[in-house]
Coordinates of C-alpha atoms in Angstrom, one line a residue:
Chain A
M270 CA -0.1 -0.2 -0.3
K271 CA 2.9 2.7 0.9
H272 CA 4.1 1.9 -3.3
V273 CA 0.1 2.9 -4.1
V274 CA 0.3 5.9 -2.0
L275 CA 3.5 7.2 -3.3
F276 CA 2.5 6.7 -6.6
L277 CA -0.6 8.3 -6.3
L278 CA 1.4 11.4 -4.2
I279 CA 4.1 11.1 -7.7
T280 CA 0.3 11.3 -10.2
L281 CA -0.7 14.7 -7.9
C282 CA 2.7 16.7 -8.2
V283 CA 2.5 15.5 -12.1
L284 CA -1.2 16.5 -12.9
H285 CA -0.3 20.2 -10.2
Q286 CA 1.2 20.7 -13.7
D287 CA -1.8 21.2 -15.6
F288 CA -0.6 21.0 -19.2
W289 CA -4.6 21.0 -20.0
W290 CA -6.6 24.4 -19.0
R291 CA -3.5 26.5 -18.0
N292 CA -4.1 29.0 -21.4
D293 CA -8.2 28.3 -21.0
P294 CA -10.7 31.3 -19.1
T295 CA -14.0 28.9 -19.9
P296 CA -15.7 29.4 -16.6
V297 CA -17.0 25.9 -15.1
L298 CA -21.0 26.6 -13.3
G299 CA -20.4 30.0 -15.0
F300 CA -18.3 31.4 -12.7
L301 CA -14.9 29.6 -11.8
P302 CA -13.0 29.7 -14.6
V303 CA -11.8 26.0 -15.6
G304 CA -8.0 26.1 -14.4
L305 CA -8.5 26.9 -10.7
A306 CA -12.0 23.7 -11.0
W307 CA -8.4 21.9 -12.0
H308 CA -6.7 22.9 -8.7
I309 CA -9.5 22.8 -6.4
G310 CA -9.9 19.0 -7.1
I311 CA -6.1 18.4 -7.0
S312 CA -6.2 20.2 -3.2
V313 CA -9.5 17.5 -2.7
A314 CA -7.9 14.5 -4.8
A315 CA -4.7 15.8 -2.0
A316 CA -7.0 15.6 0.9
V317 CA -8.0 11.3 -0.4
V318 CA -4.4 10.2 -0.8
W319 CA -3.3 11.4 2.1
W320 CA -6.6 9.8 4.3
L321 CA -5.0 7.1 2.3
A322 CA -1.3 7.6 4.2
V323 CA -2.9 8.0 7.1
R324 CA -4.8 5.0 7.5
F325 CA -1.8 3.4 5.8
C326 CA 1.4 4.1 6.4
W327 CA 1.5 5.4 9.3
P328 CA 3.9 5.0 10.9
A329 CA 2.8 2.7 15.0
E330 CA 6.7 2.7 15.8
L331 CA 6.5 6.3 16.6
E332 CA 4.2 5.6 19.5
E333 CA 5.5 2.4 20.7
G334 CA 9.0 3.9 20.4
V335 CA 8.6 7.3 23.0
V336 CA 9.3 6.6 26.8
D337 CA 8.0 9.1 29.4
S338 CA 11.1 9.6 31.4
R339 CA 13.0 12.4 30.3
E340 CA 16.3 12.8 29.1
G341 CA 18.0 16.2 27.7
P342 CA 19.0 19.0 28.6
A343 CA 15.9 21.4 30.4
P344 CA 18.4 24.0 32.5
R345 CA 16.3 25.8 34.6
Q346 CA 12.6 25.5 32.5
D347 CA 10.4 25.7 35.3
E348 CA 12.2 28.0 37.1
I349 CA 11.3 30.0 34.3
A350 CA 8.1 29.7 33.5
A351 CA 7.3 30.6 37.0
A352 CA 8.8 33.9 37.4
E353 CA 7.1 34.6 34.0
R354 CA 3.8 34.1 36.2
E355 CA 4.9 36.3 39.0
A356 CA 6.0 38.9 36.8
R357 CA 2.4 39.1 35.5
Chain B
M961 CA -18.1 52.0 13.0
T962 CA -15.8 49.7 11.2
L963 CA -12.9 51.0 14.0
S964 CA -15.6 49.5 16.7
V965 CA -16.2 46.1 15.8
I966 CA -12.0 46.4 15.3
L967 CA -11.5 46.9 18.5
A968 CA -14.5 44.7 19.7
Y969 CA -12.9 42.1 18.0
I970 CA -9.7 42.9 20.1
V971 CA -11.2 42.7 23.2
I972 CA -12.7 39.2 22.4
L973 CA -9.5 38.5 22.2
L974 CA -7.7 39.6 25.1
V975 CA -10.0 38.6 27.6
L976 CA -9.9 34.9 26.0
T977 CA -6.7 34.7 26.4
L978 CA -6.7 36.1 29.8
F979 CA -9.5 33.5 30.6
S980 CA -7.2 30.6 29.0
T981 CA -4.2 31.6 31.7
R982 CA -6.0 30.5 34.4
R983 CA -5.7 27.6 33.2
T984 CA -1.7 27.2 32.4
K985 CA 0.3 25.1 35.1
R986 CA 3.3 26.8 36.9
T987 CA 5.8 24.9 34.6
A988 CA 7.8 25.5 31.8
G989 CA 6.5 23.3 30.0
D990 CA 2.8 24.2 30.1
Y991 CA 4.0 27.7 29.2
F992 CA 6.5 26.7 26.5
L993 CA 4.7 23.4 25.1
A994 CA 1.3 23.5 26.6
S995 CA 2.3 20.7 29.1
R996 CA 2.3 18.6 25.6
G997 CA -0.8 17.8 25.6
I998 CA -3.1 19.3 22.5
G999 CA -5.4 17.3 21.0
P1000 CA -6.0 16.8 16.9
F1001 CA -8.9 19.2 16.6
M1002 CA -6.8 22.3 18.7
L1003 CA -3.3 21.3 16.9
L1004 CA -4.9 21.2 13.7
M1005 CA -6.1 24.7 14.6
S1006 CA -2.7 25.8 15.5
L1007 CA -1.2 24.8 12.5
F1008 CA -3.4 25.8 9.9
G1009 CA -3.9 29.1 11.8
T1010 CA -0.1 29.3 11.9
T1011 CA 0.1 29.0 8.3
M1012 CA -2.7 30.4 7.4
T1013 CA -0.9 33.9 7.4
A1014 CA -1.0 37.7 5.9
F1015 CA 0.1 35.6 2.5
A1016 CA -2.3 33.7 2.6
L1017 CA -5.1 36.6 2.3
V1018 CA -3.8 39.9 1.6
G1019 CA -0.7 38.6 -0.5
S1020 CA -2.8 36.0 -2.3
T1021 CA -5.7 38.2 -2.8
G1022 CA -3.4 41.2 -4.5
R1023 CA -1.0 38.9 -6.0
S1024 CA -4.8 37.0 -8.4
F1025 CA -4.7 40.4 -8.8
S1026 CA -2.1 41.1 -10.1
H1027 CA -0.8 37.4 -11.7
G1028 CA -4.4 35.8 -12.2
I1029 CA -5.6 32.3 -10.9
G1030 CA -2.4 30.9 -10.7
V1031 CA -1.4 31.8 -8.1
Y1032 CA -3.5 29.9 -6.6
G1033 CA -1.4 26.6 -8.2
L1034 CA 2.0 28.0 -7.5
M1035 CA 0.8 28.4 -3.3
A1036 CA -2.2 26.3 -2.8
S1037 CA -2.9 23.1 -4.0
W1038 CA 1.0 22.7 -3.9
S1039 CA 0.8 23.1 -0.3
A1040 CA -2.2 20.7 0.0
I1041 CA 0.7 18.3 -1.4
V1042 CA 3.5 19.5 0.4
H1043 CA 2.8 21.1 4.0
S1044 CA 1.0 17.4 4.8
A1045 CA 3.7 15.5 3.7
C1046 CA 6.6 18.1 5.9
F1047 CA 3.7 17.7 8.7
F1048 CA 4.1 13.0 8.0
F1049 CA 7.5 13.0 7.6
I1050 CA 9.1 16.0 9.4
G1051 CA 6.6 16.9 12.2
T1052 CA 6.1 13.2 13.6
K1053 CA 9.3 12.9 13.7
V1054 CA 10.4 15.4 15.5
W1055 CA 7.5 14.8 18.2
A1056 CA 8.2 11.8 18.9
L1057 CA 12.1 12.7 19.0
G1058 CA 11.1 15.9 21.1
K1059 CA 9.1 13.5 23.5
K1060 CA 11.8 11.3 24.1
H1061 CA 15.0 14.1 24.5
G1062 CA 12.5 16.3 26.0
Y1063 CA 13.8 19.1 23.7
V1064 CA 11.5 22.6 24.1
T1065 CA 13.0 24.3 20.9
Q1066 CA 14.2 23.5 17.8
I1067 CA 17.8 25.1 17.8
G1068 CA 17.9 22.6 20.9
F1069 CA 17.4 19.8 19.0
F1070 CA 19.3 20.8 16.2
R1071 CA 22.1 21.6 19.0
D1072 CA 22.0 18.0 20.0
R1073 CA 21.4 16.6 17.7
F1074 CA 25.2 17.9 15.7
R1075 CA 26.4 17.9 19.4
S1076 CA 27.2 21.8 18.9
E1077 CA 27.0 25.1 19.7
A1078 CA 28.5 26.7 16.9
L1079 CA 26.1 25.5 15.2
A1080 CA 23.4 26.6 18.2
L1081 CA 24.7 29.9 17.2
L1082 CA 24.5 29.9 13.7
L1083 CA 21.2 29.3 13.6
F1084 CA 20.4 31.3 16.0
P1085 CA 20.1 34.9 14.3
V1086 CA 19.4 33.4 11.1
V1087 CA 16.5 31.5 12.4
V1088 CA 15.8 35.0 14.3
L1089 CA 16.5 37.1 11.0
F1090 CA 14.0 35.0 9.2
V1091 CA 11.1 35.0 11.7
M1092 CA 12.0 38.8 11.7
I1093 CA 11.0 39.7 8.0
Y1094 CA 7.4 36.9 8.5
I1095 CA 6.6 38.9 11.3
L1096 CA 7.4 42.2 9.1
M1097 CA 5.2 40.5 6.2
G1098 CA 2.1 40.8 8.9
I1099 CA 3.1 43.8 9.9
V1100 CA 3.1 45.5 7.0
A1101 CA -0.5 43.8 5.8
A1102 CA -2.2 44.3 9.0
G1103 CA -0.8 48.3 8.4
H1104 CA -2.7 48.1 5.3
V1105 CA -5.7 46.8 5.8
I1106 CA -6.7 49.3 9.1
E1107 CA -5.4 52.4 6.9
N1108 CA -8.2 51.4 3.9
L1109 CA -11.0 50.4 6.3
T1110 CA -10.7 52.7 9.1
P1111 CA -9.8 55.9 9.8
L1112 CA -6.5 54.8 11.6
S1113 CA -3.3 55.3 9.8
Y1114 CA -1.2 53.1 8.8
V1115 CA 1.3 53.1 11.5
A1116 CA -1.7 53.6 14.2
G1117 CA -2.5 50.6 13.1
T1118 CA 0.8 48.3 12.5
G1119 CA 1.3 49.1 16.5
L1120 CA -1.7 48.5 17.1
I1121 CA -0.8 44.9 15.7
C1122 CA 2.6 44.2 17.1
L1123 CA 1.4 46.3 20.9
V1124 CA -2.0 43.1 20.9
V1125 CA -0.1 40.3 19.8
L1126 CA 3.1 40.7 22.6
V1127 CA 0.4 41.3 25.4
Y1128 CA -1.3 37.9 24.6
V1129 CA 1.9 36.2 23.9
F1130 CA 3.4 37.9 27.6
F1131 CA 0.2 37.2 29.9
G1132 CA -0.4 33.9 28.0
G1133 CA 2.6 31.6 26.7
M1134 CA 2.0 28.1 24.8
R1135 CA -1.2 27.8 25.9
A1136 CA -2.7 30.6 25.2
T1137 CA -1.3 31.2 21.9
A1138 CA -3.0 27.8 21.2
W1139 CA -6.7 29.1 22.0
A1140 CA -6.1 32.1 20.1
N1141 CA -5.2 30.5 17.3
T1142 CA -8.5 28.0 17.9
F1143 CA -10.9 30.7 17.9
Q1144 CA -8.9 33.5 15.5
T1145 CA -8.9 30.9 13.1
L1146 CA -12.5 29.9 13.4
V1147 CA -13.3 33.8 12.8
F1148 CA -11.1 33.9 10.4
M1149 CA -12.4 31.0 8.1
I1150 CA -15.8 32.1 8.9
M1151 CA -14.6 35.6 8.1
G1152 CA -13.5 34.4 4.5
V1153 CA -16.8 32.9 3.8
V1154 CA -18.8 36.0 4.9
A1155 CA -15.9 38.5 3.4
F1156 CA -16.3 35.9 -0.6
V1157 CA -21.0 35.8 0.0
V1158 CA -20.9 40.1 1.0
I1159 CA -18.7 41.1 -2.1
T1160 CA -19.8 38.4 -4.6
N1161 CA -23.6 39.9 -3.6
D1162 CA -23.0 43.1 -4.0
L1163 CA -20.5 42.6 -7.3
G1164 CA -23.7 40.7 -8.3
G1165 CA -23.6 37.1 -7.9
P1166 CA -20.7 34.6 -8.8
V1167 CA -21.6 34.5 -12.6
K1168 CA -22.6 37.8 -13.5
A1169 CA -18.8 38.9 -11.9
T1170 CA -17.5 36.4 -13.8
E1171 CA -19.2 38.1 -16.9
T1172 CA -18.5 41.2 -15.6
L1173 CA -14.8 40.6 -15.8
M1174 CA -15.1 38.5 -19.0
A1175 CA -15.9 41.3 -20.8
R1176 CA -13.8 44.2 -19.2
D1177 CA -10.8 41.6 -20.4
E1178 CA -11.6 42.1 -23.7
A1179 CA -11.8 46.0 -23.8
L1180 CA -8.8 45.7 -22.3
R1181 CA -7.6 43.4 -24.5
A1182 CA -8.0 46.0 -27.6
E1183 CA -6.7 49.0 -25.1
V1184 CA -3.5 47.7 -22.3
P1185 CA -0.7 46.5 -25.5
G1186 CA -0.5 43.1 -24.1
W1187 CA -3.0 42.6 -21.0
T1188 CA -3.2 39.3 -20.2
S1189 CA -6.9 37.7 -18.1
R1190 CA -6.8 37.2 -14.5
M1191 CA -8.4 33.7 -15.6
V1192 CA -5.3 31.7 -17.0
R1193 CA -1.9 31.6 -15.3
E1194 CA -0.8 31.5 -18.9
G1195 CA 1.4 34.8 -19.8
H1196 CA 1.8 35.1 -16.1
Y1197 CA 4.2 31.9 -15.1
S1198 CA 6.6 29.8 -16.7
E1199 CA 6.3 26.2 -16.1
L1200 CA 10.0 26.2 -14.7
V1201 CA 8.2 28.9 -12.1
F1202 CA 4.7 26.6 -11.4
L1203 CA 7.3 23.7 -11.3
T1204 CA 9.8 24.7 -9.1
Y1205 CA 7.5 27.0 -6.5
C1206 CA 6.9 24.1 -4.3
F1207 CA 10.1 24.9 -2.5
I1208 CA 8.3 27.4 -1.7
P1209 CA 5.8 25.2 1.0
M1210 CA 8.3 23.3 1.7
S1211 CA 8.9 25.8 4.0
V1212 CA 7.2 24.9 7.0
G1213 CA 9.5 22.0 7.3
M1214 CA 11.8 24.5 9.2
F1215 CA 9.0 27.4 10.6
P1216 CA 10.4 27.1 14.3
H1217 CA 7.9 28.2 15.6
I1218 CA 6.2 25.2 14.1
F1219 CA 8.4 23.4 14.9
Q1220 CA 7.5 24.2 19.1
H1221 CA 3.4 23.5 17.9
W1222 CA 4.3 19.5 16.7
L1223 CA 5.9 19.6 20.6
T1224 CA 2.9 20.2 21.9
A1225 CA 0.9 17.4 20.3
R1226 CA -0.3 14.5 23.0
R1227 CA 1.0 12.1 20.5
A1228 CA 1.7 11.0 17.4
S1229 CA -1.6 10.0 16.0
T1230 CA -2.5 13.5 16.8
F1231 CA -1.1 14.9 13.3
K1232 CA -3.2 12.0 11.7
L1233 CA -6.3 15.0 11.4
S1234 CA -3.5 17.7 10.3
I1235 CA -2.0 15.7 7.3
V1236 CA -5.5 15.5 6.0
A1237 CA -7.5 17.5 6.8
H1238 CA -4.9 20.6 5.9
P1239 CA -5.4 20.4 2.1
V1240 CA -8.5 21.9 2.7
C1241 CA -8.6 23.8 5.1
I1242 CA -6.0 25.6 2.5
L1243 CA -8.8 25.5 0.1
I1244 CA -12.0 27.1 1.9
T1245 CA -9.3 30.4 2.4
W1246 CA -7.1 30.3 -1.0
L1247 CA -10.1 29.4 -3.1
P1248 CA -11.9 33.0 -2.1
C1249 CA -9.2 35.2 -2.3
V1250 CA -9.1 34.4 -5.4
L1251 CA -11.3 35.0 -6.8
V1252 CA -11.8 38.6 -4.9
G1253 CA -8.4 39.3 -6.8
M1254 CA -9.2 38.2 -10.1
W1255 CA -13.0 39.9 -10.2
A1256 CA -10.9 43.0 -8.7
S1257 CA -8.6 43.1 -11.7
G1258 CA -12.2 43.8 -13.7
E1259 CA -12.9 46.9 -11.1
L1260 CA -10.2 48.1 -9.8
D1261 CA -7.1 49.8 -11.9
A1262 CA -4.2 47.4 -12.2
A1263 CA -1.8 50.3 -13.1
T1264 CA -2.3 52.3 -9.8
V1265 CA -4.0 49.8 -7.7
K1266 CA -0.9 47.8 -5.6
E1267 CA -1.5 44.6 -4.6
N1268 CA -1.0 44.7 -0.9
V1269 CA -4.8 47.2 -1.1
V1270 CA -7.0 44.8 -3.1
L1271 CA -8.6 43.0 0.2
P1272 CA -10.1 45.7 2.2
M1273 CA -10.5 48.2 -0.8
M1274 CA -12.7 45.3 -2.4
V1275 CA -13.9 44.8 1.5
A1276 CA -14.6 48.5 1.6
L1277 CA -15.8 49.0 -1.3
H1278 CA -19.0 46.3 -1.2
S1279 CA -19.2 45.5 2.3
N1280 CA -21.7 48.7 4.5
E1281 CA -19.3 49.3 7.5
F1282 CA -20.2 46.6 10.4
L1283 CA -19.1 43.9 7.9
A1284 CA -16.4 45.6 7.3
G1285 CA -15.7 45.9 10.6
L1286 CA -16.1 42.5 11.1
I1287 CA -14.4 41.3 8.0
G1288 CA -10.9 43.5 8.9
A1289 CA -11.1 41.4 11.9
G1290 CA -11.2 38.4 10.4
I1291 CA -8.6 38.9 8.0
L1292 CA -6.5 40.4 11.3
A1293 CA -6.8 37.8 12.5
A1294 CA -5.7 35.8 10.2
I1295 CA -2.0 37.9 10.6
M1296 CA -2.1 37.7 14.4
S1297 CA -3.1 33.8 14.9
S1298 CA 0.5 33.6 12.9
M1299 CA 2.8 36.7 15.2
D1300 CA 1.4 34.8 18.5
S1301 CA 3.4 32.6 17.3
Q1302 CA 6.6 33.5 15.7
F1303 CA 7.0 35.7 18.8
L1304 CA 6.7 33.5 21.7
C1305 CA 9.0 30.8 19.7
L1306 CA 11.3 34.1 19.3
G1307 CA 11.3 34.6 23.4
S1308 CA 11.5 30.5 24.2
I1309 CA 14.8 30.4 21.4
F1310 CA 16.4 33.4 23.4
T1311 CA 15.1 32.4 26.9
N1312 CA 15.9 29.0 26.3
D1313 CA 18.7 28.4 23.3
I1314 CA 20.6 31.5 24.3
I1315 CA 20.0 32.9 27.6
A1316 CA 19.5 30.4 30.1
H1317 CA 22.1 27.6 28.2
Y1318 CA 25.4 30.1 28.3
V1319 CA 24.6 32.8 30.2
G1320 CA 22.0 32.2 33.1
R1321 CA 22.7 30.3 35.1
D1322 CA 25.1 31.8 37.5
R1323 CA 24.6 35.6 36.5
Y1324 CA 20.5 36.0 36.4
E1325 CA 17.9 35.3 38.8
S1326 CA 14.7 33.1 36.8
R1327 CA 13.0 36.4 36.8
Q1328 CA 15.5 37.9 35.1
L1329 CA 15.1 35.7 32.5
V1330 CA 12.2 36.5 31.5
V1331 CA 12.3 39.6 31.5
L1332 CA 15.8 39.6 29.1
G1333 CA 13.3 37.4 26.6
R1334 CA 10.3 39.1 27.0
F1335 CA 13.0 42.7 26.0
F1336 CA 14.2 40.2 23.1
V1337 CA 10.3 40.1 21.4
A1338 CA 9.4 43.5 22.2
L1339 CA 13.0 44.5 21.0
I1340 CA 11.9 42.3 17.3
A1341 CA 8.5 43.7 17.7
V1342 CA 10.6 47.2 17.3
V1343 CA 12.8 46.8 14.7
A1344 CA 10.1 44.2 12.6
F1345 CA 7.8 48.1 12.9
S1346 CA 10.5 50.3 12.3
V1347 CA 11.1 48.5 9.3
A1348 CA 7.1 48.5 8.4
L1349 CA 7.2 52.0 8.3
L1350 CA 8.9 52.5 4.4
K1351 CA 6.3 50.7 3.6
P1352 CA 8.4 47.5 1.8
G1353 CA 7.6 46.1 -0.9
P1354 CA 4.2 43.5 -1.6
V1355 CA 3.3 41.4 1.2
F1356 CA 3.5 38.3 -1.5
S1357 CA 7.1 38.8 -2.2
I1358 CA 7.9 39.8 1.3
G1359 CA 6.3 36.4 2.4
V1360 CA 8.7 33.5 -0.9
W1361 CA 11.1 34.9 0.0
C1362 CA 11.1 34.7 3.9
F1363 CA 10.0 31.2 2.8
T1364 CA 13.4 30.3 0.7
G1365 CA 15.0 31.3 3.6
F1366 CA 13.1 29.0 5.8
A1367 CA 13.6 26.0 2.5
G1368 CA 16.8 26.1 3.0
L1369 CA 16.7 25.0 6.1
V1370 CA 14.8 21.6 4.9
P1371 CA 17.9 19.2 3.7
L1372 CA 19.3 19.6 7.2
V1373 CA 16.3 18.8 9.2
I1374 CA 15.7 15.8 7.0
A1375 CA 19.4 15.1 7.5
A1376 CA 19.1 14.6 11.4
I1377 CA 16.0 13.3 11.4
Y1378 CA 17.4 10.4 8.4
W1379 CA 20.9 10.5 7.6
K1380 CA 22.7 9.4 10.6
R1381 CA 26.3 10.2 9.0
A1382 CA 24.6 13.8 9.0
N1383 CA 27.6 15.7 10.5
K1384 CA 28.5 18.6 11.9
Q1385 CA 30.3 20.0 9.9
G1386 CA 27.9 19.5 7.2
A1387 CA 25.2 21.1 9.1
I1388 CA 27.3 24.6 9.9
A1389 CA 28.9 24.3 5.6
A1390 CA 24.4 24.2 4.8
V1391 CA 23.8 27.2 7.5
L1392 CA 25.6 29.5 5.9
T1393 CA 25.2 28.5 2.2
V1394 CA 21.7 29.4 2.8
A1395 CA 22.6 32.9 4.6
A1396 CA 24.8 33.9 2.5
L1397 CA 22.8 33.3 -0.2
W1398 CA 20.0 35.1 1.4
V1399 CA 21.4 37.6 2.3
Y1400 CA 22.9 38.2 -1.3
Y1401 CA 19.8 38.3 -2.7
L1402 CA 17.8 39.5 -0.1
P1403 CA 17.2 43.5 -2.1
D1404 CA 16.4 41.9 -5.6
A1405 CA 13.8 39.5 -3.8
L1406 CA 12.1 42.2 -1.8
G1407 CA 12.0 44.6 -4.7
G1408 CA 9.5 42.5 -6.4
G1409 CA 11.3 39.2 -7.2
F1410 CA 13.4 37.9 -9.2
L1411 CA 14.4 34.3 -10.9
L1412 CA 17.4 32.3 -11.5
L1413 CA 18.1 30.1 -13.7
D1414 CA 14.7 30.6 -15.1
M1415 CA 13.2 29.1 -12.2
M1416 CA 11.9 30.0 -8.9
P1417 CA 15.6 30.3 -6.9
V1418 CA 14.8 28.2 -3.7
T1419 CA 15.7 25.7 -6.1
T1420 CA 19.0 27.3 -6.1
I1421 CA 19.4 28.3 -2.4
V1422 CA 17.8 24.3 -1.9
A1423 CA 19.6 22.6 -4.8
A1424 CA 22.8 24.3 -3.0
S1425 CA 23.0 23.7 0.6
S1426 CA 21.9 19.7 -0.4
L1427 CA 24.7 19.5 -1.9
V1428 CA 27.1 21.3 0.6
L1429 CA 25.6 19.6 3.6
I1430 CA 26.1 16.1 1.7
V1431 CA 29.7 16.9 0.3
V1432 CA 31.2 18.6 4.1
T1433 CA 29.4 15.5 5.4
L1434 CA 31.3 13.2 3.5
L1435 CA 34.4 14.5 3.4
T1436 CA 34.8 15.6 7.1
P1437 CA 34.5 12.4 9.9
P1438 CA 31.2 10.7 11.0
P1439 CA 29.2 11.5 14.2
P1440 CA 30.3 10.0 17.6
S1441 CA 29.2 7.0 17.8
E1442 CA 26.6 7.7 21.1
I1443 CA 25.2 10.6 19.3
V1444 CA 24.3 7.7 16.5
R1445 CA 22.7 5.5 19.1
K1446 CA 20.5 8.3 21.1
F1447 CA 19.1 9.1 17.5
F1448 CA 19.6 5.6 15.6
P1449 CA 18.7 2.9 18.5
G1450 CA 19.2 0.4 16.5
K1451 CA 20.7 1.0 13.2
P1452 CA 24.0 0.0 13.1

């Protein structure tokens, strides 16, 4: 499924170039230039493809690999925020 | 009346943010990252509200007015693909690393990833400069909106916006910013639709508006040599420019304020709604603006009307004072929903990554560090406000150059997350390359835009930073094994 989603994303990028209506002012629905309508379709299609990515390609290890304990630098950040409260 | 409505909105906003501060805990985690407890809807509103700026409203309308509907394809539909890609591939990984290692800021992450104080000190002025240009864009747009909708001057408008945002950022921190973003994002989305409906109705409906424009286009073709309709992309952008604009939305991958929003997520799955819904939210915001700008080309004089004033002019011409106030508030909501995140992130970078890290432990008390942080943010605001008084160029052009700088840095974050061989020498070289090229071409960029090799300059800058990063990394020693084990556990 990852390959399908990747293929769809690449296809979207190609379709985005709009080789067909870039010089056509014909209005769709009486007011929307066809070139603009095409790109509205690209936006909607992007949402669909990203839904597929989230549904079928979500990296589950992101949630599994995180530990609750904090490591790393945190110099006096609690003191800084407490001082912010007092300063208000 | 218009001014009264706008001021009433500002009061509501300040009350909301003051209310949200009662829910803040007395911890740095809550002040800077809302205790890493932001849910899917508020994360979507924060990310979307932060990315939809003056550029999206004032900039897009003005650019559509001057260069036609192609601006939607340049930015909105490219962003539908690229922004979500950045959230999916970069945002979730940054969140996971931030949760695991306790990062509060972008510079803090890079300092630890590459174990380099030099990189942190180099990134700081570069990031501050780019964010300041971003803030400048918002201030300039707000000044034009207020000047064209109210009796206040451009100077008063720019000053008012700076003051309001600074007040609620200083008092509320990230949780107040998240609440303000949610509120303001809903306001500007709703008001965007309202503005569109009001203006369209006054033009006689969308069909009539387009018919009027098409008739005007016929007349203009005869009157103005080289006139090109705003209803097409042809004649405004070459194929190569249209293609290479894809690098501009990639800039979201290195926005420090977006980075900080990523860190606020409750869990990785919190990103899912943002990834899927972001393209639709962009559509809802950009489409009305592009249409209004397109129709404006049939009504306003393209030879004399500047891009920055098209949206407020159309609002003023086609609505009453009350509605103009509501719509003006919506536009300002979009602007402020980005500026607050930018100010907060600059304050947190300065306080955490510079003062507390290098100076604060022995020399200053915590209360003094807070004052220094606020002083720094206020200083940035004053500098940006001062530059805004010069009325530098179209909002769209300012935005594109700001985004170009950030896009040039994206190879750095990709390498940091995915390339275990990436080292501090390559990272430093890449940042220097981007900074040098960005500053060198800044005057050309603010003059209204330019091309390099017939492409968007961002292409050259991204290519240069990628190449330098890779070459310098491979010519210098690999990073220490402990860094590799820390950031790429289980991978030999």
